[in-house]
Amino acid sequence: EAGVVQSPRYKIIEKKQPVAFWCNPISGHNTLYWYRQNLGQGPELLIRYENEEAVDDSQLPKDRFSAERLKGVDSTLKIQPAELGDSAVYLCASSLEMGGILETQYFGPGTRLLVL
Amino acid sequence: GDSVTQMEGPVTLSEEAFLTINCTYTATGYPSLFWYVQYPGEGLQLLLKATKADDKGSNKGFEATYRKETTSFHLEKGSVQVSDSAVYFCALSERETSGSRLTFGEGTQLTVNP
């Protein structure tokens, strides 16, 4: 079974440029997460989707970050414009949530972003 | 809000040594607790979990017991191997207050030397 796929794996951009990350979750998983992991820290949730609906985006910096999950499968996270402080690893995870049971989140390898 | 505190790292051990990585948490309700591992160049993988007090999670020789009285979930392994070298993250999820969001600790880098 294929895991969570993310692309690109690495991205280097200059500040004020836009950037986008793509995530393909595990087939059949209805819940998708975007986390940001700063150097030397644990991941922090940016946004959580249940199918197409963003149900938890309280920690997404909405002035420059946006996300979408069309058709409830793939998802794209965008930053426009990027700032130096956005340099981090962006992780995508997915899970199959059913009936309130807490299910395991499966993580992709991440996209490492460097803003110069 | 919820938070997770891990022991400061990095940790360096010789092969076959005993491992303990401390983890304590703060939560308003009754969270589920997790240990994730991140091998070099790979994504986070679930190592073990416990969903209620006194539960013991175990996998690949690693164990952790959910201690509500001390709000702890320390990770232990009796005999580490070089292949256990990785970053270990303690995490919690409190469904009632934050859905399935995971709150992570800062991670502990483990290096096992032959």
PDB file of C-alpha atoms in Angstrom:
ATOM      1  CA  GLU A   1       0.000   0.000   0.000  1.00  0.00           C
ATOM      2  CA  ALA A   2       1.381   3.390  -0.983  1.00  0.00           C
ATOM      3  CA  GLY A   3       1.962   5.851   1.819  1.00  0.00           C
ATOM      4  CA  VAL A   4       1.323   9.568   1.931  1.00  0.00           C
ATOM      5  CA  VAL A   5       3.039  11.230  -1.022  1.00  0.00           C
ATOM      6  CA  GLN A   6       4.325  14.778  -0.935  1.00  0.00           C
ATOM      7  CA  SER A   7       6.031  16.942  -3.502  1.00  0.00           C
ATOM      8  CA  PRO A   8       8.356  18.587  -3.912  1.00  0.00           C
ATOM      9  CA  ARG A   9      10.706  17.168  -1.313  1.00  0.00           C
ATOM     10  CA  TYR A  10      12.817  20.323  -1.249  1.00  0.00           C
ATOM     11  CA  LYS A  11      12.154  23.901  -2.289  1.00  0.00           C
ATOM     12  CA  ILE A  12      14.364  26.978  -2.166  1.00  0.00           C
ATOM     13  CA  ILE A  13      12.796  30.347  -2.922  1.00  0.00           C
ATOM     14  CA  GLU A  14      13.462  34.004  -2.321  1.00  0.00           C
ATOM     15  CA  LYS A  15      11.331  35.904   0.153  1.00  0.00           C
ATOM     16  CA  LYS A  16       8.128  37.432  -1.201  1.00  0.00           C
ATOM     17  CA  GLN A  17       7.832  34.649  -3.794  1.00  0.00           C
ATOM     18  CA  PRO A  18       4.869  32.253  -3.777  1.00  0.00           C
ATOM     19  CA  VAL A  19       5.257  28.528  -3.131  1.00  0.00           C
ATOM     20  CA  ALA A  20       2.918  25.549  -3.182  1.00  0.00           C
ATOM     21  CA  PHE A  21       3.112  22.072  -1.693  1.00  0.00           C
ATOM     22  CA  TRP A  22       1.122  19.064  -2.817  1.00  0.00           C
ATOM     23  CA  CYS A  23      -0.063  16.052  -0.849  1.00  0.00           C
ATOM     24  CA  ASN A  24      -1.681  12.795  -1.919  1.00  0.00           C
ATOM     25  CA  PRO A  25      -3.040  10.915   1.112  1.00  0.00           C
ATOM     26  CA  ILE A  26      -3.383   7.178   1.562  1.00  0.00           C
ATOM     27  CA  SER A  27      -6.213   5.867  -0.579  1.00  0.00           C
ATOM     28  CA  GLY A  28      -9.518   5.902   1.273  1.00  0.00           C
ATOM     29  CA  HIS A  29      -8.389   8.189   4.091  1.00  0.00           C
ATOM     30  CA  ASN A  30     -11.007  10.858   4.677  1.00  0.00           C
ATOM     31  CA  THR A  31      -9.003  13.096   7.007  1.00  0.00           C
ATOM     32  CA  LEU A  32      -5.961  15.079   5.926  1.00  0.00           C
ATOM     33  CA  TYR A  33      -3.626  17.234   8.012  1.00  0.00           C
ATOM     34  CA  TRP A  34      -0.963  19.814   7.255  1.00  0.00           C
ATOM     35  CA  TYR A  35       1.669  20.333   9.952  1.00  0.00           C
ATOM     36  CA  ARG A  36       4.647  22.661  10.064  1.00  0.00           C
ATOM     37  CA  GLN A  37       7.848  21.534  11.756  1.00  0.00           C
ATOM     38  CA  ASN A  38      10.416  24.181  12.620  1.00  0.00           C
ATOM     39  CA  LEU A  39      14.020  23.143  13.116  1.00  0.00           C
ATOM     40  CA  GLY A  40      14.523  21.361  16.425  1.00  0.00           C
ATOM     41  CA  GLN A  41      10.832  21.353  17.276  1.00  0.00           C
ATOM     42  CA  GLY A  42       7.861  19.065  17.007  1.00  0.00           C
ATOM     43  CA  PRO A  43       5.251  19.478  14.273  1.00  0.00           C
ATOM     44  CA  GLU A  44       2.384  21.932  14.783  1.00  0.00           C
ATOM     45  CA  LEU A  45      -0.977  21.581  13.080  1.00  0.00           C
ATOM     46  CA  LEU A  46      -1.823  24.171  10.438  1.00  0.00           C
ATOM     47  CA  ILE A  47      -5.083  22.775   9.105  1.00  0.00           C
ATOM     48  CA  ARG A  48      -7.206  19.621   9.226  1.00  0.00           C
ATOM     49  CA  TYR A  49      -9.684  18.492   6.576  1.00  0.00           C
ATOM     50  CA  GLU A  50     -12.496  16.017   6.906  1.00  0.00           C
ATOM     51  CA  ASN A  51     -13.235  15.153   3.304  1.00  0.00           C
ATOM     52  CA  GLU A  52     -13.441  18.545   1.541  1.00  0.00           C
ATOM     53  CA  GLU A  53     -14.209  20.572   4.665  1.00  0.00           C
ATOM     54  CA  ALA A  54     -11.562  22.409   6.663  1.00  0.00           C
ATOM     55  CA  VAL A  55     -12.675  21.629  10.225  1.00  0.00           C
ATOM     56  CA  ASP A  56      -9.673  23.011  12.121  1.00  0.00           C
ATOM     57  CA  ASP A  57      -7.721  25.916  10.629  1.00  0.00           C
ATOM     58  CA  SER A  58      -7.317  27.949  13.791  1.00  0.00           C
ATOM     59  CA  GLN A  59      -3.509  27.897  13.537  1.00  0.00           C
ATOM     60  CA  LEU A  60      -3.251  28.679   9.833  1.00  0.00           C
ATOM     61  CA  PRO A  61      -1.848  32.189   9.206  1.00  0.00           C
ATOM     62  CA  LYS A  62      -4.614  33.188   6.859  1.00  0.00           C
ATOM     63  CA  ASP A  63      -3.013  36.394   5.666  1.00  0.00           C
ATOM     64  CA  ARG A  64      -0.460  34.477   3.626  1.00  0.00           C
ATOM     65  CA  PHE A  65      -1.344  30.791   3.834  1.00  0.00           C
ATOM     66  CA  SER A  66      -4.128  29.038   1.995  1.00  0.00           C
ATOM     67  CA  ALA A  67      -5.081  25.428   1.467  1.00  0.00           C
ATOM     68  CA  GLU A  68      -7.551  23.444  -0.517  1.00  0.00           C
ATOM     69  CA  ARG A  69      -8.661  19.852  -0.798  1.00  0.00           C
ATOM     70  CA  LEU A  70     -10.705  19.536  -3.920  1.00  0.00           C
ATOM     71  CA  LYS A  71     -12.809  16.382  -4.236  1.00  0.00           C
ATOM     72  CA  GLY A  72     -11.690  15.303  -0.791  1.00  0.00           C
ATOM     73  CA  VAL A  73      -8.507  13.604  -1.981  1.00  0.00           C
ATOM     74  CA  ASP A  74      -5.335  15.555  -2.879  1.00  0.00           C
ATOM     75  CA  SER A  75      -4.513  18.765  -1.107  1.00  0.00           C
ATOM     76  CA  THR A  76      -2.415  21.837  -1.846  1.00  0.00           C
ATOM     77  CA  LEU A  77      -0.929  24.231   0.701  1.00  0.00           C
ATOM     78  CA  LYS A  78       0.166  27.632  -0.587  1.00  0.00           C
ATOM     79  CA  ILE A  79       2.188  30.474   0.862  1.00  0.00           C
ATOM     80  CA  GLN A  80       2.045  33.882  -0.795  1.00  0.00           C
ATOM     81  CA  PRO A  81       4.202  35.789  -0.214  1.00  0.00           C
ATOM     82  CA  ALA A  82       6.786  33.717   1.623  1.00  0.00           C
ATOM     83  CA  GLU A  83       8.762  35.200   4.503  1.00  0.00           C
ATOM     84  CA  LEU A  84      12.095  34.160   5.968  1.00  0.00           C
ATOM     85  CA  GLY A  85      10.334  32.710   9.016  1.00  0.00           C
ATOM     86  CA  ASP A  86       8.417  30.279   6.829  1.00  0.00           C
ATOM     87  CA  SER A  87      11.520  28.134   6.405  1.00  0.00           C
ATOM     88  CA  ALA A  88      10.499  24.789   7.867  1.00  0.00           C
ATOM     89  CA  VAL A  89       9.430  21.263   6.954  1.00  0.00           C
ATOM     90  CA  TYR A  90       5.797  21.004   5.898  1.00  0.00           C
ATOM     91  CA  LEU A  91       4.284  17.640   6.726  1.00  0.00           C
ATOM     92  CA  CYS A  92       1.132  16.091   5.382  1.00  0.00           C
ATOM     93  CA  ALA A  93      -0.656  13.297   7.224  1.00  0.00           C
ATOM     94  CA  SER A  94      -3.831  11.316   6.664  1.00  0.00           C
ATOM     95  CA  SER A  95      -6.114   9.055   8.645  1.00  0.00           C
ATOM     96  CA  LEU A  96      -9.428   7.251   8.365  1.00  0.00           C
ATOM     97  CA  GLU A  97     -11.723   8.714  10.996  1.00  0.00           C
ATOM     98  CA  MET A  98     -14.880   6.746  11.725  1.00  0.00           C
ATOM     99  CA  GLY A  99     -17.461   7.087  14.439  1.00  0.00           C
ATOM    100  CA  GLY A 100     -15.332   9.158  16.795  1.00  0.00           C
ATOM    101  CA  ILE A 101     -12.662   6.489  17.138  1.00  0.00           C
ATOM    102  CA  LEU A 102      -9.161   7.949  17.289  1.00  0.00           C
ATOM    103  CA  GLU A 103      -7.237   6.533  14.339  1.00  0.00           C
ATOM    104  CA  THR A 104      -3.543   6.531  13.538  1.00  0.00           C
ATOM    105  CA  GLN A 105      -2.212   9.432  11.508  1.00  0.00           C
ATOM    106  CA  TYR A 106       0.203   8.421   8.742  1.00  0.00           C
ATOM    107  CA  PHE A 107       2.782  11.011   7.775  1.00  0.00           C
ATOM    108  CA  GLY A 108       4.446  11.786   4.472  1.00  0.00           C
ATOM    109  CA  PRO A 109       8.186  12.523   4.180  1.00  0.00           C
ATOM    110  CA  GLY A 110       7.602  16.273   4.177  1.00  0.00           C
ATOM    111  CA  THR A 111       8.638  19.212   2.020  1.00  0.00           C
ATOM    112  CA  ARG A 112      11.676  21.104   3.273  1.00  0.00           C
ATOM    113  CA  LEU A 113      11.292  24.811   2.457  1.00  0.00           C
ATOM    114  CA  LEU A 114      14.123  27.304   2.611  1.00  0.00           C
ATOM    115  CA  VAL A 115      13.302  30.974   2.132  1.00  0.00           C
ATOM    116  CA  LEU A 116      16.287  33.185   1.320  1.00  0.00           C
TER     117      LEU A 116
ATOM    118  CA  GLY B   1      -3.859  24.610  26.407  1.00  0.00           C
ATOM    119  CA  ASP B   2      -2.415  21.177  25.861  1.00  0.00           C
ATOM    120  CA  SER B   3       1.350  20.757  25.919  1.00  0.00           C
ATOM    121  CA  VAL B   4       3.999  18.043  25.902  1.00  0.00           C
ATOM    122  CA  THR B   5       7.451  18.300  27.465  1.00  0.00           C
ATOM    123  CA  GLN B   6      10.254  15.912  26.572  1.00  0.00           C
ATOM    124  CA  MET B   7      13.594  15.460  28.225  1.00  0.00           C
ATOM    125  CA  GLU B   8      16.315  17.566  26.737  1.00  0.00           C
ATOM    126  CA  GLY B   9      18.521  15.842  24.227  1.00  0.00           C
ATOM    127  CA  PRO B  10      20.398  14.634  22.388  1.00  0.00           C
ATOM    128  CA  VAL B  11      20.893  11.213  23.944  1.00  0.00           C
ATOM    129  CA  THR B  12      23.900   9.070  23.034  1.00  0.00           C
ATOM    130  CA  LEU B  13      24.098   5.429  24.122  1.00  0.00           C
ATOM    131  CA  SER B  14      26.155   2.375  23.387  1.00  0.00           C
ATOM    132  CA  GLU B  15      24.515  -0.615  21.782  1.00  0.00           C
ATOM    133  CA  GLU B  16      22.588  -2.824  24.266  1.00  0.00           C
ATOM    134  CA  ALA B  17      22.247   0.001  26.793  1.00  0.00           C
ATOM    135  CA  PHE B  18      18.934   0.745  28.542  1.00  0.00           C
ATOM    136  CA  LEU B  19      16.956   3.677  27.163  1.00  0.00           C
ATOM    137  CA  THR B  20      14.587   6.039  28.911  1.00  0.00           C
ATOM    138  CA  ILE B  21      13.189   9.172  27.281  1.00  0.00           C
ATOM    139  CA  ASN B  22      11.013  11.178  29.627  1.00  0.00           C
ATOM    140  CA  CYS B  23       7.729  12.737  28.546  1.00  0.00           C
ATOM    141  CA  THR B  24       5.223  14.681  30.630  1.00  0.00           C
ATOM    142  CA  TYR B  25       2.059  16.353  29.467  1.00  0.00           C
ATOM    143  CA  THR B  26      -0.520  18.972  30.365  1.00  0.00           C
ATOM    144  CA  ALA B  27      -4.102  18.493  29.250  1.00  0.00           C
ATOM    145  CA  THR B  28      -7.534  19.578  30.380  1.00  0.00           C
ATOM    146  CA  GLY B  29      -9.218  16.212  29.890  1.00  0.00           C
ATOM    147  CA  TYR B  30      -8.227  12.635  29.175  1.00  0.00           C
ATOM    148  CA  PRO B  31      -5.881  12.587  26.215  1.00  0.00           C
ATOM    149  CA  SER B  32      -4.556   9.713  24.184  1.00  0.00           C
ATOM    150  CA  LEU B  33      -0.766   9.509  24.224  1.00  0.00           C
ATOM    151  CA  PHE B  34       1.655   8.564  21.472  1.00  0.00           C
ATOM    152  CA  TRP B  35       5.294   8.063  20.657  1.00  0.00           C
ATOM    153  CA  TYR B  36       6.334   8.775  17.074  1.00  0.00           C
ATOM    154  CA  VAL B  37       9.758   8.062  15.578  1.00  0.00           C
ATOM    155  CA  GLN B  38      11.455   9.847  12.697  1.00  0.00           C
ATOM    156  CA  TYR B  39      14.313   8.009  11.022  1.00  0.00           C
ATOM    157  CA  PRO B  40      16.759  10.063   8.931  1.00  0.00           C
ATOM    158  CA  GLY B  41      15.178  11.131   5.651  1.00  0.00           C
ATOM    159  CA  GLU B  42      11.832   9.545   6.452  1.00  0.00           C
ATOM    160  CA  GLY B  43       8.433  10.672   7.679  1.00  0.00           C
ATOM    161  CA  LEU B  44       7.090  10.332  11.187  1.00  0.00           C
ATOM    162  CA  GLN B  45       5.966   6.821  12.082  1.00  0.00           C
ATOM    163  CA  LEU B  46       3.750   5.807  14.957  1.00  0.00           C
ATOM    164  CA  LEU B  47       5.799   3.725  17.402  1.00  0.00           C
ATOM    165  CA  LEU B  48       3.195   3.048  20.099  1.00  0.00           C
ATOM    166  CA  LYS B  49       0.165   4.551  21.777  1.00  0.00           C
ATOM    167  CA  ALA B  50      -2.028   4.358  24.879  1.00  0.00           C
ATOM    168  CA  THR B  51      -5.559   5.649  25.112  1.00  0.00           C
ATOM    169  CA  LYS B  52      -6.353   5.504  28.841  1.00  0.00           C
ATOM    170  CA  ALA B  53      -4.692   5.557  32.219  1.00  0.00           C
ATOM    171  CA  ASP B  54      -2.480   2.566  33.101  1.00  0.00           C
ATOM    172  CA  ASP B  55      -2.465   1.337  29.490  1.00  0.00           C
ATOM    173  CA  LYS B  56       0.916   0.157  28.272  1.00  0.00           C
ATOM    174  CA  GLY B  57       1.817   0.650  24.654  1.00  0.00           C
ATOM    175  CA  SER B  58       4.546  -1.540  23.169  1.00  0.00           C
ATOM    176  CA  ASN B  59       6.207  -2.129  19.821  1.00  0.00           C
ATOM    177  CA  LYS B  60       9.637  -3.262  18.564  1.00  0.00           C
ATOM    178  CA  GLY B  61      10.878  -3.698  22.144  1.00  0.00           C
ATOM    179  CA  PHE B  62       9.833  -0.179  23.167  1.00  0.00           C
ATOM    180  CA  GLU B  63       7.311   0.355  25.957  1.00  0.00           C
ATOM    181  CA  ALA B  64       5.527   3.290  27.556  1.00  0.00           C
ATOM    182  CA  THR B  65       2.890   3.346  30.315  1.00  0.00           C
ATOM    183  CA  TYR B  66       0.196   6.015  30.597  1.00  0.00           C
ATOM    184  CA  ARG B  67       0.570   7.400  34.141  1.00  0.00           C
ATOM    185  CA  LYS B  68      -2.272   9.765  34.910  1.00  0.00           C
ATOM    186  CA  GLU B  69      -1.127  10.471  38.469  1.00  0.00           C
ATOM    187  CA  THR B  70       2.216  11.808  37.251  1.00  0.00           C
ATOM    188  CA  THR B  71       0.951  12.957  33.813  1.00  0.00           C
ATOM    189  CA  SER B  72       3.787  11.029  32.206  1.00  0.00           C
ATOM    190  CA  PHE B  73       4.389   8.642  29.298  1.00  0.00           C
ATOM    191  CA  HIS B  74       8.071   7.752  29.453  1.00  0.00           C
ATOM    192  CA  LEU B  75       9.553   5.672  26.625  1.00  0.00           C
ATOM    193  CA  GLU B  76      11.784   2.725  27.563  1.00  0.00           C
ATOM    194  CA  LYS B  77      13.730   0.000  25.813  1.00  0.00           C
ATOM    195  CA  GLY B  78      15.827  -2.586  27.546  1.00  0.00           C
ATOM    196  CA  SER B  79      18.535  -2.976  24.914  1.00  0.00           C
ATOM    197  CA  VAL B  80      18.957  -0.430  22.127  1.00  0.00           C
ATOM    198  CA  GLN B  81      20.422  -1.150  18.711  1.00  0.00           C
ATOM    199  CA  VAL B  82      22.256   1.045  16.237  1.00  0.00           C
ATOM    200  CA  SER B  83      19.140   0.924  14.058  1.00  0.00           C
ATOM    201  CA  ASP B  84      17.160   2.690  16.811  1.00  0.00           C
ATOM    202  CA  SER B  85      19.057   5.910  16.087  1.00  0.00           C
ATOM    203  CA  ALA B  86      16.350   8.450  15.245  1.00  0.00           C
ATOM    204  CA  VAL B  87      14.360  11.360  16.639  1.00  0.00           C
ATOM    205  CA  TYR B  88      11.574  10.390  19.042  1.00  0.00           C
ATOM    206  CA  PHE B  89       8.495  12.557  19.566  1.00  0.00           C
ATOM    207  CA  CYS B  90       5.976  12.289  22.362  1.00  0.00           C
ATOM    208  CA  ALA B  91       2.502  13.529  21.441  1.00  0.00           C
ATOM    209  CA  LEU B  92      -1.040  13.748  22.730  1.00  0.00           C
ATOM    210  CA  SER B  93      -4.480  14.063  21.235  1.00  0.00           C
ATOM    211  CA  GLU B  94      -7.464  15.301  23.166  1.00  0.00           C
ATOM    212  CA  ARG B  95     -10.466  14.590  21.018  1.00  0.00           C
ATOM    213  CA  GLU B  96     -13.007  16.392  23.202  1.00  0.00           C
ATOM    214  CA  THR B  97     -11.253  19.746  23.031  1.00  0.00           C
ATOM    215  CA  SER B  98      -9.155  19.667  19.869  1.00  0.00           C
ATOM    216  CA  GLY B  99     -10.459  16.877  17.695  1.00  0.00           C
ATOM    217  CA  SER B 100      -7.778  14.597  16.327  1.00  0.00           C
ATOM    218  CA  ARG B 101      -5.071  17.268  16.368  1.00  0.00           C
ATOM    219  CA  LEU B 102      -1.736  15.939  17.632  1.00  0.00           C
ATOM    220  CA  THR B 103       0.261  18.133  20.016  1.00  0.00           C
ATOM    221  CA  PHE B 104       3.937  17.179  19.905  1.00  0.00           C
ATOM    222  CA  GLY B 105       6.903  17.606  22.174  1.00  0.00           C
ATOM    223  CA  GLU B 106      10.143  19.016  20.824  1.00  0.00           C
ATOM    224  CA  GLY B 107      11.646  15.634  20.043  1.00  0.00           C
ATOM    225  CA  THR B 108      14.669  13.787  21.410  1.00  0.00           C
ATOM    226  CA  GLN B 109      17.547  12.812  19.145  1.00  0.00           C
ATOM    227  CA  LEU B 110      18.858   9.333  19.987  1.00  0.00           C
ATOM    228  CA  THR B 111      22.203   8.135  18.691  1.00  0.00           C
ATOM    229  CA  VAL B 112      23.270   4.552  19.374  1.00  0.00           C
ATOM    230  CA  ASN B 113      26.924   3.740  18.824  1.00  0.00           C
ATOM    231  CA  PRO B 114      28.197   0.223  18.080  1.00  0.00           C
TER     232      PRO B 114
END
